[in-house]
Short mmCIF file of C-alpha atoms and ligand atoms in Angstrom, two decimals:
data_model
loop_
_atom_site.label_atom_id
_atom_site.label_comp_id
_atom_site.label_asym_id
_atom_site.label_seq_id
_atom_site.Cartn_x
_atom_site.Cartn_y
_atom_site.Cartn_z
CA UNK A 1 43.10 -59.68 -28.34
CA UNK A 2 42.50 -55.93 -27.92
CA UNK A 3 41.27 -55.79 -31.51
CA UNK A 4 38.76 -58.59 -30.91
CA UNK A 5 37.41 -56.88 -27.75
CA UNK A 6 37.11 -53.59 -29.66
CA UNK A 7 35.15 -55.33 -32.44
CA UNK A 8 32.84 -57.01 -29.93
CA UNK A 9 32.26 -53.67 -28.17
CA UNK A 10 31.52 -51.84 -31.44
CA UNK A 11 29.26 -54.71 -32.51
CA UNK A 12 27.32 -54.59 -29.23
CA UNK A 13 26.91 -50.81 -29.39
CA UNK A 14 25.74 -50.98 -33.03
CA UNK A 15 23.23 -53.77 -32.26
CA UNK A 16 21.88 -51.82 -29.28
CA UNK A 17 21.55 -48.59 -31.30
CA UNK A 18 19.85 -50.41 -34.20
CA UNK A 19 17.48 -52.24 -31.81
CA UNK A 20 16.46 -49.04 -29.99
CA UNK A 21 16.17 -47.24 -33.33
CA UNK A 22 13.91 -49.97 -34.75
CA UNK A 23 11.68 -49.99 -31.65
CA UNK A 24 11.41 -46.17 -31.66
CA UNK A 25 10.62 -46.20 -35.40
CA UNK A 26 7.92 -48.84 -34.95
CA UNK A 27 6.35 -47.01 -31.99
CA UNK A 28 6.38 -43.57 -33.65
CA UNK A 29 5.68 -44.59 -37.28
CA UNK A 30 3.22 -47.50 -37.26
CA UNK A 31 1.26 -46.20 -40.31
CA UNK A 32 2.16 -49.13 -42.57
CA UNK A 33 0.69 -51.62 -40.08
CA UNK A 34 -2.85 -50.34 -40.73
CA UNK A 35 -5.04 -51.27 -43.69
CA UNK A 36 -7.16 -48.10 -43.89
CA UNK A 37 -6.33 -44.40 -43.86
CA UNK A 38 -8.74 -41.50 -43.88
CA UNK A 39 -7.58 -37.87 -44.08
CA UNK A 40 -10.03 -35.38 -42.56
CA UNK A 41 -9.09 -31.78 -41.76
CA UNK A 42 -6.21 -31.70 -39.18
CA UNK A 43 -6.25 -35.47 -38.66
CA UNK A 44 -5.26 -38.70 -40.44
CA UNK A 45 -7.11 -41.72 -39.03
CA UNK A 46 -5.56 -45.18 -39.36
CA UNK A 47 -7.60 -48.34 -38.76
CA UNK A 48 -8.00 -51.89 -39.97
CA UNK A 49 -11.71 -51.50 -40.73
CA UNK A 50 -13.62 -48.83 -42.68
CA UNK A 51 -14.89 -46.00 -40.46
CA UNK A 52 -18.57 -45.07 -40.10
CA UNK A 53 -19.40 -41.54 -41.29
CA UNK A 54 -19.91 -40.43 -37.68
CA UNK A 55 -16.13 -40.13 -37.25
CA UNK A 56 -16.42 -36.69 -38.81
CA UNK A 57 -18.49 -35.25 -35.98
CA UNK A 58 -15.93 -36.48 -33.40
CA UNK A 59 -13.13 -34.78 -35.34
CA UNK A 60 -15.19 -31.62 -35.92
CA UNK A 61 -15.79 -31.34 -32.17
CA UNK A 62 -12.11 -31.89 -31.34
CA UNK A 63 -11.00 -29.24 -33.85
CA UNK A 64 -13.59 -26.75 -32.62
CA UNK A 65 -12.38 -26.96 -29.01
CA UNK A 66 -8.62 -27.25 -29.62
CA UNK A 67 -8.80 -24.09 -31.74
CA UNK A 68 -9.96 -22.20 -28.62
CA UNK A 69 -6.62 -23.01 -26.95
CA UNK A 70 -3.85 -20.42 -26.78
CA UNK A 71 -1.32 -23.16 -27.65
CA UNK A 72 -3.09 -24.36 -30.83
CA UNK A 73 -1.01 -23.78 -33.94
CA UNK A 74 -2.33 -24.40 -37.44
CA UNK A 75 -0.39 -26.45 -39.97
CA UNK A 76 0.02 -29.64 -37.95
CA UNK A 77 -1.42 -32.95 -39.08
CA UNK A 78 -2.08 -35.37 -36.23
CA UNK A 79 -2.37 -39.15 -36.68
CA UNK A 80 -5.05 -41.15 -34.86
CA UNK A 81 -4.60 -44.92 -34.63
CA UNK A 82 -7.47 -47.27 -33.81
CA UNK A 83 -5.15 -49.83 -32.28
CA UNK A 84 -7.41 -52.22 -30.42
CA UNK A 85 -6.76 -55.85 -31.38
CA UNK A 86 -3.51 -55.15 -33.20
CA UNK A 87 0.02 -56.39 -32.64
CA UNK A 88 1.07 -52.75 -32.39
CA UNK A 89 -1.28 -52.17 -29.44
CA UNK A 90 0.13 -55.15 -27.53
CA UNK A 91 3.67 -54.06 -28.31
CA UNK A 92 3.02 -50.50 -27.10
CA UNK A 93 1.29 -51.74 -23.92
CA UNK A 94 4.20 -54.05 -23.08
CA UNK A 95 6.73 -51.31 -23.71
CA UNK A 96 5.02 -48.18 -22.41
CA UNK A 97 2.09 -49.38 -20.32
CA UNK A 98 -1.68 -49.45 -20.74
CA UNK A 99 -4.04 -46.49 -21.09
CA UNK A 100 -7.39 -46.26 -22.88
CA UNK A 101 -5.85 -43.52 -25.00
CA UNK A 102 -2.47 -41.86 -25.14
CA UNK A 103 -0.48 -39.39 -27.16
CA UNK A 104 3.01 -40.08 -28.50
CA UNK A 105 4.39 -37.03 -30.28
CA UNK A 106 1.81 -36.33 -33.04
CA UNK A 107 0.25 -39.80 -32.71
CA UNK A 108 -2.97 -40.37 -30.80
CA UNK A 109 -3.43 -44.03 -29.87
CA UNK A 110 -6.96 -45.19 -29.11
CA UNK A 111 -6.15 -48.50 -27.43
CA UNK A 112 -9.61 -49.88 -26.59
CA UNK A 113 -12.64 -50.48 -28.86
CA UNK A 114 -14.05 -47.28 -30.36
CA UNK A 115 -17.72 -46.62 -31.13
CA UNK A 116 -18.05 -43.47 -33.24
CA UNK A 117 -21.85 -43.76 -33.40
CA UNK A 118 -22.14 -43.69 -29.60
CA UNK A 119 -19.14 -41.35 -29.19
CA UNK A 120 -17.39 -43.66 -26.71
CA UNK A 121 -14.17 -45.52 -26.05
CA UNK A 122 -15.08 -48.81 -24.40
CA UNK A 123 -12.81 -49.80 -21.51
CA UNK A 124 -13.11 -52.82 -19.21
CA UNK A 125 -14.92 -51.03 -16.42
CA UNK A 126 -15.45 -47.52 -17.73
CA UNK A 127 -16.22 -45.66 -20.93
CA UNK A 128 -14.68 -42.44 -22.14
CA UNK A 129 -16.19 -39.68 -24.22
CA UNK A 130 -14.50 -40.20 -27.59
CA UNK A 131 -14.52 -36.68 -29.07
CA UNK A 132 -13.30 -35.15 -25.80
CA UNK A 133 -10.57 -37.80 -25.53
CA UNK A 134 -9.34 -36.94 -29.04
CA UNK A 135 -9.27 -33.24 -28.07
CA UNK A 136 -7.46 -34.04 -24.80
CA UNK A 137 -4.77 -36.12 -26.51
CA UNK A 138 -4.36 -33.54 -29.28
CA UNK A 139 -3.65 -30.86 -26.65
CA UNK A 140 -0.83 -33.04 -25.30
CA UNK A 141 0.77 -32.68 -28.74
CA UNK A 142 0.38 -28.89 -28.69
CA UNK A 143 1.86 -28.73 -25.15
CA UNK A 144 4.97 -30.52 -26.39
CA UNK A 145 5.01 -28.47 -29.60
CA UNK A 146 4.87 -25.15 -27.73
CA UNK A 147 6.97 -25.84 -24.63
CA UNK A 148 9.35 -28.52 -25.93
CA UNK A 149 10.11 -32.10 -25.01
CA UNK A 150 12.29 -31.04 -22.11
CA UNK A 151 9.14 -29.76 -20.36
CA UNK A 152 6.53 -32.14 -21.78
CA UNK A 153 7.56 -35.77 -22.15
CA UNK A 154 6.69 -38.99 -20.29
CA UNK A 155 9.83 -38.39 -18.20
CA UNK A 156 9.69 -34.65 -17.53
CA UNK A 157 6.36 -32.94 -17.20
CA UNK A 158 4.61 -30.44 -14.91
CA UNK A 159 2.49 -31.69 -11.97
CA UNK A 160 -0.65 -33.62 -13.07
CA UNK A 161 -3.07 -30.82 -12.26
CA UNK A 162 -1.26 -28.57 -14.76
CA UNK A 163 -0.31 -31.23 -17.34
CA UNK A 164 -3.63 -33.11 -17.40
CA UNK A 165 -5.95 -30.39 -16.09
CA UNK A 166 -5.35 -28.17 -19.12
CA UNK A 167 -6.17 -30.79 -21.84
CA UNK A 168 -9.33 -31.55 -19.84
CA UNK A 169 -10.16 -27.84 -19.65
CA UNK A 170 -9.86 -27.55 -23.45
CA UNK A 171 -11.73 -30.83 -24.12
CA UNK A 172 -14.67 -29.64 -21.98
CA UNK A 173 -14.77 -26.07 -23.36
CA UNK A 174 -18.28 -26.42 -24.79
CA UNK A 175 -19.66 -27.70 -21.47
CA UNK A 176 -17.78 -25.06 -19.47
CA UNK A 177 -18.97 -22.23 -21.71
CA UNK A 178 -22.60 -23.40 -21.78
CA UNK A 179 -25.23 -21.29 -19.99
CA UNK A 180 -26.16 -23.90 -17.40
CA UNK A 181 -22.57 -24.58 -16.27
CA UNK A 182 -21.61 -23.43 -12.79
CA UNK A 183 -18.00 -23.52 -11.51
CA UNK A 184 -19.26 -23.27 -7.91
CA UNK A 185 -21.16 -26.55 -8.36
CA UNK A 186 -18.02 -28.23 -9.72
CA UNK A 187 -15.97 -27.14 -6.70
CA UNK A 188 -18.74 -28.35 -4.37
CA UNK A 189 -18.65 -31.79 -6.08
CA UNK A 190 -14.85 -31.99 -5.63
CA UNK A 191 -15.18 -31.15 -1.94
CA UNK A 192 -17.81 -33.90 -1.50
CA UNK A 193 -15.61 -36.51 -3.23
CA UNK A 194 -12.52 -35.49 -1.28
CA UNK A 195 -14.47 -35.82 1.98
CA UNK A 196 -15.43 -39.38 0.98
CA UNK A 197 -11.77 -40.10 0.10
CA UNK A 198 -12.75 -41.33 -3.39
CA UNK A 199 -10.06 -41.69 -6.09
CA UNK A 200 -12.40 -42.14 -9.09
CA UNK A 201 -14.70 -39.34 -10.15
CA UNK A 202 -17.75 -39.75 -12.48
CA UNK A 203 -16.86 -36.98 -14.97
CA UNK A 204 -19.72 -38.08 -17.24
CA UNK A 205 -22.37 -40.83 -17.02
CA UNK A 206 -20.50 -44.15 -17.38
CA UNK A 207 -17.09 -42.46 -17.29
CA UNK A 208 -14.77 -42.61 -14.31
CA UNK A 209 -11.60 -40.52 -14.21
CA UNK A 210 -9.03 -40.03 -11.46
CA UNK A 211 -10.28 -37.13 -9.34
CA UNK A 212 -6.99 -35.30 -9.99
CA UNK A 213 -8.00 -34.86 -13.67
CA UNK A 214 -11.30 -33.22 -12.77
CA UNK A 215 -9.81 -31.20 -9.93
CA UNK A 216 -6.94 -30.09 -12.18
CA UNK A 217 -9.41 -29.00 -14.85
CA UNK A 218 -11.43 -27.00 -12.32
CA UNK A 219 -8.29 -25.31 -10.93
CA UNK A 220 -7.24 -24.37 -14.49
CA UNK A 221 -10.78 -23.08 -15.10
CA UNK A 222 -10.53 -20.86 -12.03
CA UNK A 223 -7.13 -19.50 -13.07
CA UNK A 224 -8.06 -18.82 -16.71
CA UNK A 225 -11.74 -17.89 -16.54
CA UNK A 226 -11.89 -16.11 -13.17
CA UNK A 227 -8.35 -14.78 -12.73
CA UNK A 228 -7.62 -14.18 -16.43
CA UNK A 229 -4.29 -16.03 -16.48
CA UNK A 230 -2.77 -17.66 -19.56
CA UNK A 231 -1.66 -21.30 -19.59
CA UNK A 232 1.94 -20.17 -20.05
CA UNK A 233 1.63 -18.15 -16.83
CA UNK A 234 0.03 -21.10 -15.01
CA UNK A 235 2.98 -23.33 -15.95
CA UNK A 236 5.36 -21.08 -14.00
CA UNK A 237 6.80 -22.87 -10.96
CA UNK A 238 5.59 -20.11 -8.64
CA UNK A 239 1.96 -21.17 -9.33
CA UNK A 240 1.67 -24.03 -6.85
CA UNK A 241 -1.24 -26.37 -6.14
CA UNK A 242 -1.38 -25.29 -2.48
CA UNK A 243 -1.55 -21.57 -3.33
CA UNK A 244 -4.22 -22.04 -6.03
CA UNK A 245 -6.40 -24.21 -3.77
CA UNK A 246 -6.11 -21.72 -0.94
CA UNK A 247 -7.05 -18.80 -3.18
CA UNK A 248 -9.81 -20.71 -5.00
CA UNK A 249 -11.32 -21.74 -1.65
CA UNK A 250 -11.46 -18.11 -0.49
CA UNK A 251 -13.17 -17.15 -3.79
CA UNK A 252 -15.56 -20.11 -3.49
CA UNK A 253 -16.59 -19.23 0.08
CA UNK A 254 -17.16 -15.62 -0.95
CA UNK A 255 -19.36 -16.68 -3.88
CA UNK A 256 -21.30 -19.13 -1.69
CA UNK A 257 -21.98 -16.42 0.89
CA UNK A 258 -23.62 -14.32 -1.87
CA UNK A 259 -26.04 -17.13 -2.80
ZN1 LIG B 301 -3.65 -36.82 -20.70
#
């Protein structure tokens, strides 16, 4: 009897391990499910239809901005999957939840229709800037690569303003560093939206993001560009949202009084 129970137990454990292993393999290595593969610089792009030539400018942009990041490391090849309309997309959504785009280790999943010519991801009620989304998701890989899965994973991660604000900061580098950009104006916009109690923020025309993404990006901007901190320093637990907002508000009021 004991022998039979032992066999059943071992059988159950083996089946569970094999099932989890198969699911993890499918989620992390879906390459064979896609008909087309294009290799371009630091990225492999998998899709079921041929890509228009404009994909190159999206990738060029992403590489240009991610290379400005202190956590970028050369020698990594990231995989982008154009998943919309595939079994894999449905499977991932059922298992891990929906997002227009997400990063899973070195995979970037673009889960809604993609228009390279217009540089957009097309969601149900909002669009996203495609090249900036690729840069954002790529930075999630470099966060995990630099700081480890114990600090950057779907289960353990820093607060949103640090974890999501930094990829946004990198993705928007060209806007932030342009001559007509003004951090004071960005903080003013946040204050207006917070007063109205709005959750969604129009980061770009046609694009709505949770305000916490934009606010996180602006807080990171303040810490890096005004205070001269590194991202590694910002990740330290002693750098809290409350303290940064308090300090940034003092700086903001001082700048406004000079205008
Ligand atoms: Zn993100």
